[in-house]
């Protein structure tokens, strides 16, 4: 359990930093981090870190397609957590 907690802390911190850096790059009009990279990070467990970065940096919050895809990832993760907690998987 401690390794799982450490994993989530690391990937969420990484996603937070990468999203913040992407916002910095956007403000400087430089080459950006691909959205698929952010989606991949969210899919491997860093949804909370990415969500916090989105809210704190107001990054990608007005892009409907990003919000929709991110919401699908969060919904799938919520369903998987629910199924795991109820011993259905």
JSON list of C-alpha atoms in Angstrom, two decimals:
[
{"chain": "A", "resi": 1, "resn": "UNK", "atom": "CA", "xyz": [0.00, 0.00, 0.00]},
{"chain": "A", "resi": 2, "resn": "UNK", "atom": "CA", "xyz": [2.87, 2.40, 0.74]},
{"chain": "A", "resi": 3, "resn": "UNK", "atom": "CA", "xyz": [4.31, 1.84, -2.75]},
{"chain": "A", "resi": 4, "resn": "UNK", "atom": "CA", "xyz": [0.92, 2.63, -4.31]},
{"chain": "A", "resi": 5, "resn": "UNK", "atom": "CA", "xyz": [0.66, 5.85, -2.31]},
{"chain": "A", "resi": 6, "resn": "UNK", "atom": "CA", "xyz": [4.19, 6.83, -3.31]},
{"chain": "A", "resi": 7, "resn": "UNK", "atom": "CA", "xyz": [3.36, 6.08, -6.95]},
{"chain": "A", "resi": 8, "resn": "UNK", "atom": "CA", "xyz": [0.28, 8.34, -6.87]},
{"chain": "A", "resi": 9, "resn": "UNK", "atom": "CA", "xyz": [2.20, 11.13, -5.14]},
{"chain": "A", "resi": 10, "resn": "UNK", "atom": "CA", "xyz": [4.93, 10.99, -7.78]},
{"chain": "A", "resi": 11, "resn": "UNK", "atom": "CA", "xyz": [2.67, 10.85, -10.86]},
{"chain": "A", "resi": 12, "resn": "UNK", "atom": "CA", "xyz": [0.34, 13.54, -9.52]},
{"chain": "A", "resi": 13, "resn": "UNK", "atom": "CA", "xyz": [3.26, 15.80, -8.70]},
{"chain": "A", "resi": 14, "resn": "UNK", "atom": "CA", "xyz": [4.73, 15.16, -12.13]},
{"chain": "A", "resi": 15, "resn": "UNK", "atom": "CA", "xyz": [1.44, 15.96, -13.88]},
{"chain": "A", "resi": 16, "resn": "UNK", "atom": "CA", "xyz": [1.07, 19.15, -11.83]},
{"chain": "A", "resi": 17, "resn": "UNK", "atom": "CA", "xyz": [4.58, 20.29, -12.78]},
{"chain": "A", "resi": 18, "resn": "UNK", "atom": "CA", "xyz": [4.19, 19.38, -16.45]},
{"chain": "A", "resi": 19, "resn": "UNK", "atom": "CA", "xyz": [0.83, 21.16, -16.72]},
{"chain": "A", "resi": 20, "resn": "UNK", "atom": "CA", "xyz": [2.30, 24.23, -15.02]},
{"chain": "A", "resi": 21, "resn": "UNK", "atom": "CA", "xyz": [5.25, 24.16, -17.40]},
{"chain": "A", "resi": 22, "resn": "UNK", "atom": "CA", "xyz": [2.89, 23.82, -20.37]},
{"chain": "A", "resi": 23, "resn": "UNK", "atom": "CA", "xyz": [1.02, 26.91, -19.17]},
{"chain": "A", "resi": 24, "resn": "UNK", "atom": "CA", "xyz": [4.35, 28.74, -18.92]},
{"chain": "A", "resi": 25, "resn": "UNK", "atom": "CA", "xyz": [5.19, 27.68, -22.49]},
{"chain": "A", "resi": 26, "resn": "UNK", "atom": "CA", "xyz": [1.77, 28.84, -23.67]},
{"chain": "A", "resi": 27, "resn": "UNK", "atom": "CA", "xyz": [2.31, 32.28, -22.16]},
{"chain": "A", "resi": 28, "resn": "UNK", "atom": "CA", "xyz": [5.74, 32.53, -23.84]},
{"chain": "A", "resi": 29, "resn": "UNK", "atom": "CA", "xyz": [4.31, 31.33, -27.21]},
{"chain": "A", "resi": 30, "resn": "UNK", "atom": "CA", "xyz": [6.76, 28.43, -27.34]},
{"chain": "A", "resi": 31, "resn": "UNK", "atom": "CA", "xyz": [6.49, 24.78, -28.36]},
{"chain": "A", "resi": 32, "resn": "UNK", "atom": "CA", "xyz": [3.86, 23.13, -26.13]},
{"chain": "A", "resi": 33, "resn": "UNK", "atom": "CA", "xyz": [3.49, 19.79, -24.40]},
{"chain": "A", "resi": 34, "resn": "UNK", "atom": "CA", "xyz": [1.12, 17.62, -26.49]},
{"chain": "A", "resi": 35, "resn": "UNK", "atom": "CA", "xyz": [-2.35, 17.12, -25.03]},
{"chain": "A", "resi": 36, "resn": "UNK", "atom": "CA", "xyz": [-1.94, 13.37, -25.44]},
{"chain": "A", "resi": 37, "resn": "UNK", "atom": "CA", "xyz": [0.93, 13.52, -22.95]},
{"chain": "A", "resi": 38, "resn": "UNK", "atom": "CA", "xyz": [-1.36, 15.18, -20.42]},
{"chain": "A", "resi": 39, "resn": "UNK", "atom": "CA", "xyz": [-4.10, 12.64, -21.14]},
{"chain": "A", "resi": 40, "resn": "UNK", "atom": "CA", "xyz": [-1.64, 9.77, -20.72]},
{"chain": "A", "resi": 41, "resn": "UNK", "atom": "CA", "xyz": [-0.50, 11.14, -17.38]},
{"chain": "A", "resi": 42, "resn": "UNK", "atom": "CA", "xyz": [-4.13, 11.46, -16.26]},
{"chain": "A", "resi": 43, "resn": "UNK", "atom": "CA", "xyz": [-4.90, 7.93, -17.41]},
{"chain": "A", "resi": 44, "resn": "UNK", "atom": "CA", "xyz": [-2.06, 6.42, -15.37]},
{"chain": "A", "resi": 45, "resn": "UNK", "atom": "CA", "xyz": [-3.36, 7.95, -12.17]},
{"chain": "A", "resi": 46, "resn": "UNK", "atom": "CA", "xyz": [-2.53, 11.63, -12.08]},
{"chain": "A", "resi": 47, "resn": "UNK", "atom": "CA", "xyz": [-6.01, 13.04, -12.61]},
{"chain": "A", "resi": 48, "resn": "UNK", "atom": "CA", "xyz": [-5.96, 14.87, -9.29]},
{"chain": "A", "resi": 49, "resn": "UNK", "atom": "CA", "xyz": [-2.61, 16.53, -9.99]},
{"chain": "A", "resi": 50, "resn": "UNK", "atom": "CA", "xyz": [-3.70, 17.57, -13.45]},
{"chain": "A", "resi": 51, "resn": "UNK", "atom": "CA", "xyz": [-7.04, 18.88, -12.17]},
{"chain": "A", "resi": 52, "resn": "UNK", "atom": "CA", "xyz": [-5.32, 20.93, -9.47]},
{"chain": "A", "resi": 53, "resn": "UNK", "atom": "CA", "xyz": [-2.92, 22.38, -12.05]},
{"chain": "A", "resi": 54, "resn": "UNK", "atom": "CA", "xyz": [-5.80, 23.19, -14.39]},
{"chain": "A", "resi": 55, "resn": "UNK", "atom": "CA", "xyz": [-7.60, 25.07, -11.62]},
{"chain": "A", "resi": 56, "resn": "UNK", "atom": "CA", "xyz": [-4.56, 26.78, -10.11]},
{"chain": "A", "resi": 57, "resn": "UNK", "atom": "CA", "xyz": [-3.00, 27.86, -13.40]},
{"chain": "A", "resi": 58, "resn": "UNK", "atom": "CA", "xyz": [-6.35, 28.22, -15.24]},
{"chain": "A", "resi": 59, "resn": "UNK", "atom": "CA", "xyz": [-4.83, 25.99, -17.87]},
{"chain": "A", "resi": 60, "resn": "UNK", "atom": "CA", "xyz": [-6.99, 24.27, -20.49]},
{"chain": "A", "resi": 61, "resn": "UNK", "atom": "CA", "xyz": [-10.10, 25.28, -18.55]},
{"chain": "A", "resi": 62, "resn": "UNK", "atom": "CA", "xyz": [-11.74, 27.00, -21.51]},
{"chain": "A", "resi": 63, "resn": "UNK", "atom": "CA", "xyz": [-10.95, 24.29, -24.07]},
{"chain": "A", "resi": 64, "resn": "UNK", "atom": "CA", "xyz": [-14.12, 22.20, -24.26]},
{"chain": "A", "resi": 65, "resn": "UNK", "atom": "CA", "xyz": [-12.57, 19.27, -26.12]},
{"chain": "A", "resi": 66, "resn": "UNK", "atom": "CA", "xyz": [-9.84, 18.91, -23.49]},
{"chain": "A", "resi": 67, "resn": "UNK", "atom": "CA", "xyz": [-12.35, 19.13, -20.63]},
{"chain": "A", "resi": 68, "resn": "UNK", "atom": "CA", "xyz": [-14.57, 16.50, -22.29]},
{"chain": "A", "resi": 69, "resn": "UNK", "atom": "CA", "xyz": [-11.72, 14.02, -22.82]},
{"chain": "A", "resi": 70, "resn": "UNK", "atom": "CA", "xyz": [-10.33, 14.63, -19.34]},
{"chain": "A", "resi": 71, "resn": "UNK", "atom": "CA", "xyz": [-13.81, 14.10, -17.86]},
{"chain": "A", "resi": 72, "resn": "UNK", "atom": "CA", "xyz": [-14.10, 10.74, -19.61]},
{"chain": "A", "resi": 73, "resn": "UNK", "atom": "CA", "xyz": [-10.78, 9.65, -18.10]},
{"chain": "A", "resi": 74, "resn": "UNK", "atom": "CA", "xyz": [-11.89, 10.75, -14.61]},
{"chain": "A", "resi": 75, "resn": "UNK", "atom": "CA", "xyz": [-15.25, 9.00, -15.04]},
{"chain": "A", "resi": 76, "resn": "UNK", "atom": "CA", "xyz": [-13.60, 5.74, -16.09]},
{"chain": "A", "resi": 77, "resn": "UNK", "atom": "CA", "xyz": [-11.25, 5.96, -13.11]},
{"chain": "A", "resi": 78, "resn": "UNK", "atom": "CA", "xyz": [-14.16, 6.62, -10.74]},
{"chain": "A", "resi": 79, "resn": "UNK", "atom": "CA", "xyz": [-16.03, 3.59, -12.08]},
{"chain": "A", "resi": 80, "resn": "UNK", "atom": "CA", "xyz": [-12.92, 1.41, -11.71]},
{"chain": "A", "resi": 81, "resn": "UNK", "atom": "CA", "xyz": [-12.37, 2.58, -8.13]},
{"chain": "A", "resi": 82, "resn": "UNK", "atom": "CA", "xyz": [-16.03, 1.91, -7.32]},
{"chain": "A", "resi": 83, "resn": "UNK", "atom": "CA", "xyz": [-15.88, -1.56, -8.84]},
{"chain": "A", "resi": 84, "resn": "UNK", "atom": "CA", "xyz": [-12.68, -2.33, -6.94]},
{"chain": "A", "resi": 85, "resn": "UNK", "atom": "CA", "xyz": [-14.11, -1.08, -3.62]},
{"chain": "A", "resi": 86, "resn": "UNK", "atom": "CA", "xyz": [-17.24, -3.17, -4.07]},
{"chain": "A", "resi": 87, "resn": "UNK", "atom": "CA", "xyz": [-15.17, -6.24, -5.01]},
{"chain": "A", "resi": 88, "resn": "UNK", "atom": "CA", "xyz": [-16.72, -6.51, -8.45]},
{"chain": "A", "resi": 89, "resn": "UNK", "atom": "CA", "xyz": [-13.33, -6.66, -10.16]}
]
